[in-house]
Backbone as CSV, one residue per row, in Angstrom:
resi,resn,N_x,N_y,N_z,CA_x,CA_y,CA_z,C_x,C_y,C_z
1,MET,-15.535,-10.642,5.157,-14.780,-9.752,4.844,-14.363,-9.172,3.822
2,ASN,-14.508,-8.351,3.209,-13.838,-7.894,1.888,-12.934,-7.751,1.270
3,LYS,-12.307,-7.455,-0.264,-11.301,-7.519,-0.353,-10.038,-6.184,0.145
4,ARG,-10.785,-5.049,0.338,-9.712,-4.266,1.318,-9.777,-4.195,2.477
5,GLU,-10.813,-5.031,3.216,-10.161,-5.254,4.751,-9.182,-6.461,4.814
6,MET,-9.396,-6.976,3.991,-8.366,-7.909,3.753,-6.523,-7.520,3.536
7,LEU,-6.415,-7.370,2.254,-5.928,-6.425,2.322,-5.245,-5.111,3.346
8,ARG,-6.001,-4.740,3.843,-5.417,-3.688,5.215,-4.954,-4.623,6.120
9,SER,-5.669,-5.822,6.546,-5.100,-6.835,7.705,-4.171,-7.435,6.803
10,LEU,-3.609,-7.681,6.225,-2.405,-8.212,5.352,-1.436,-7.036,5.679
11,ILE,-1.571,-5.905,5.167,-0.539,-4.925,5.475,-0.136,-4.565,6.452
12,LYS,-1.301,-4.849,7.405,-1.184,-4.262,8.817,-0.260,-5.664,9.286
13,ALA,-0.066,-6.681,9.046,0.679,-7.915,9.596,2.205,-7.839,8.746
14,THR,2.441,-6.984,7.857,3.486,-7.253,8.095,4.673,-6.573,8.860
15,GLN,4.075,-5.792,9.675,5.114,-5.377,11.240,5.981,-4.455,10.617
16,GLY,5.731,-3.910,9.362,6.577,-2.834,9.471,8.150,-3.110,8.360
17,SER,8.166,-4.304,8.083,8.497,-5.115,6.961,8.966,-4.479,6.050
18,PHE,9.390,-4.851,4.984,10.160,-4.972,3.383,9.182,-5.104,2.673
19,PHE,7.667,-4.793,1.933,6.919,-5.787,0.979,6.706,-5.358,-0.357
20,SER,6.444,-5.850,-1.318,6.455,-5.607,-2.696,4.704,-5.602,-2.798
21,ILE,4.001,-4.435,-3.308,3.122,-4.730,-3.656,2.469,-4.074,-5.316
22,THR,1.471,-4.901,-5.951,1.955,-4.876,-7.265,0.240,-4.524,-7.567
23,PHE,0.043,-3.590,-8.496,-1.110,-2.925,-8.665,-1.265,-1.768,-10.044
24,LEU,-2.880,-1.992,-10.509,-3.324,-0.959,-11.497,-2.942,-0.090,-11.364
25,LYS,-2.105,0.795,-12.075,-2.409,2.372,-11.856,-4.150,2.963,-13.039
26,LYS,-4.457,4.250,-12.864,-5.278,4.257,-13.343,-5.551,4.544,-14.862
27,ASN,-4.291,4.746,-15.404,-3.697,4.102,-17.160,-3.860,2.527,-17.542
28,LEU,-3.941,1.947,-16.103,-4.226,0.391,-16.002,-2.751,-0.325,-16.839
29,GLU,-1.622,0.903,-16.084,-0.407,-0.171,-16.727,0.119,-0.727,-15.232
30,GLN,0.455,-1.876,-15.126,0.912,-2.187,-13.906,2.301,-1.631,-13.016
31,ARG,2.063,-1.076,-11.890,3.363,-0.867,-11.234,3.321,-1.889,-10.197
32,THR,5.073,-1.854,-9.732,5.112,-2.199,-8.393,5.579,-1.989,-7.892
33,LEU,6.207,-1.470,-6.285,6.388,-0.916,-5.510,6.943,-1.470,-4.386
34,THR,8.415,-1.185,-4.080,8.600,-1.863,-2.591,8.447,-0.653,-1.235
35,VAL,7.572,-1.227,-0.613,7.544,-0.111,0.552,7.132,-0.657,1.722
36,ARG,7.132,-0.290,2.431,6.936,0.017,3.925,5.820,0.210,4.561
37,ASP,5.071,-0.247,5.583,3.350,0.517,6.593,4.379,1.228,7.874
38,GLY,3.684,1.952,7.933,4.123,2.464,9.353,5.095,3.391,9.974
39,VAL,5.491,3.718,8.761,7.016,4.608,8.538,6.618,6.506,9.048
40,GLU,6.880,6.887,9.872,6.465,7.799,10.466,7.569,9.071,10.693
41,SER,8.768,8.863,10.122,9.994,9.546,10.110,10.070,10.339,9.129
42,LYS,9.479,10.281,8.139,8.921,11.621,7.076,7.867,12.278,7.548
43,LEU,7.174,11.791,7.899,5.684,13.049,8.045,6.741,14.216,8.455
44,ALA,5.333,15.228,7.491,5.566,16.764,8.004,4.926,17.265,9.129
45,LEU,3.911,16.321,9.168,3.008,16.657,9.887,2.455,15.729,10.653
46,PRO,2.268,16.030,11.847,1.462,14.771,12.864,0.376,13.809,11.932
47,LYS,0.831,12.569,12.052,0.141,11.219,11.683,-1.620,11.842,12.119
48,GLY,-2.448,11.746,10.906,-3.312,12.008,10.169,-3.884,13.600,10.179
49,GLN,-3.194,14.347,9.779,-3.466,15.830,9.737,-2.759,15.846,8.273
50,GLY,-3.138,17.071,7.981,-2.175,17.591,6.693,-3.233,17.018,5.258
51,SER,-2.713,17.594,4.643,-3.200,17.185,2.743,-3.205,15.306,2.106
52,ASN,-2.271,14.636,3.243,-2.466,13.321,2.869,-3.354,12.723,3.758
53,ASN,-3.885,13.210,4.441,-4.627,12.511,5.245,-5.913,11.808,4.592
54,GLN,-5.772,10.759,4.308,-6.396,9.816,3.194,-7.836,8.680,4.224
55,GLU,-7.842,9.083,5.181,-8.791,8.318,6.052,-10.226,8.215,5.352
56,HIS,-11.047,9.065,4.816,-11.995,9.461,4.485,-12.336,8.431,3.082
57,CYS,-11.026,8.317,2.923,-11.098,7.268,1.508,-10.744,5.438,1.814
58,SER,-11.898,4.687,1.632,-11.493,3.818,2.335,-11.303,2.224,1.299
59,ASN,-11.129,2.987,0.125,-10.255,2.515,-0.959,-8.777,2.923,-1.087
60,LEU,-8.082,3.445,-0.764,-6.930,4.193,-0.353,-6.107,3.784,0.544
61,ILE,-4.789,3.216,0.318,-3.801,3.195,1.710,-2.697,3.776,1.146
62,THR,-1.938,4.643,2.139,-1.107,5.010,2.151,0.361,4.651,2.542
63,LEU,1.469,4.133,1.868,2.275,4.021,2.253,4.222,4.462,1.706
64,PHE,4.946,3.709,2.391,6.357,4.704,2.174,7.217,3.709,1.209
65,ASP,7.123,4.265,-0.287,7.674,3.903,-0.906,9.359,4.025,-0.790
66,VAL,10.277,2.874,-0.593,11.314,3.017,0.008,12.289,3.507,-1.416
67,GLN,12.373,3.142,-2.500,13.102,3.993,-3.331,12.732,4.918,-3.724
68,ALA,11.802,5.201,-3.600,11.702,6.865,-4.140,11.835,8.110,-2.343
69,GLY,11.647,7.334,-1.629,12.001,7.943,-0.728,10.824,8.737,-0.123
70,HIS,9.509,8.945,-0.374,8.475,9.637,0.099,7.015,8.573,-0.074
71,TYR,5.842,8.902,0.796,4.661,8.242,0.212,3.680,8.512,-0.854
72,LYS,3.432,7.101,-0.967,2.598,6.831,-2.476,0.961,6.192,-1.478
73,SER,0.109,6.546,-2.592,-1.068,6.455,-1.818,-1.309,5.071,-2.582
74,VAL,-2.139,4.067,-2.470,-2.133,2.735,-3.447,-3.792,2.631,-3.184
75,ASN,-4.192,2.253,-4.676,-5.583,1.925,-4.660,-5.782,0.471,-4.390
76,LEU,-6.608,-0.053,-3.198,-6.493,-1.415,-2.970,-7.535,-1.907,-3.814
77,ASP,-8.461,-1.645,-4.570,-9.756,-2.145,-5.375,-8.314,-2.143,-6.428
78,THR,-7.364,-1.971,-6.736,-7.102,-2.299,-8.373,-5.512,-3.293,-7.691
79,VAL,-5.392,-3.459,-6.305,-3.925,-4.285,-6.095,-4.570,-5.854,-6.222
80,THR,-3.076,-6.241,-7.504,-3.110,-7.767,-8.219,-1.968,-8.543,-7.295
81,SER,-1.425,-8.399,-6.373,-0.367,-9.153,-5.340,-0.134,-8.033,-4.537
82,ILE,0.472,-9.304,-3.544,1.420,-8.583,-1.958,2.501,-9.720,-1.979
83,LYS,3.713,-9.379,-1.711,4.705,-10.154,-1.881,5.547,-9.427,-0.813
84,CYS,6.087,-10.367,0.282,6.563,-9.888,1.533,7.494,-11.391,1.937
85,GLY,9.061,-10.769,1.450,10.206,-11.643,1.312,10.156,-12.421,0.201
86,ASP,10.341,-13.865,0.841,10.057,-14.618,-0.910,8.751,-15.220,-0.793
87,LYS,8.014,-14.779,-0.148,6.801,-15.477,-0.102,5.453,-14.589,-0.578
88,VAL,4.596,-15.046,-1.625,3.218,-14.332,-2.325,2.595,-14.246,-1.005
89,VAL,2.103,-13.183,-0.549,1.618,-13.446,0.452,-0.250,-13.257,0.410
90,TRP,-0.479,-12.679,-0.745,-1.603,-12.411,-1.397,-1.672,-12.207,-3.215
91,ASN,-2.293,-12.884,-3.955,-2.230,-13.127,-5.426,-3.465,-13.115,-5.775
92,GLU,-4.193,-12.207,-6.692,-5.695,-12.101,-6.995,-5.436,-12.531,-8.202
93,GLY,-6.926,-13.627,-7.941,-7.095,-14.713,-9.035,-6.442,-15.870,-9.015
94,VAL,-5.810,-15.912,-7.297,-5.435,-17.685,-7.125,-6.220,-18.075,-6.245
């Protein structure tokens, strides 16, 4: 199992719970978001349709940023940690 598949399975295992994800942006700035997976109430179009359909990009995952109130795409290749509750679920380099 490669890093992308492992991160996708960890994110799906949160089952809609709030979690934080830390990653590096394109400009190498570190960013931490509080997100949820599986939020469909804010979709403008049915799931899998529209301009934000990124199923063809295996390195991207779309998550709902609860602080901003909209969806964000995260590059799985640049994720450095995932934390759910008080537990660090995944940390790169450990």
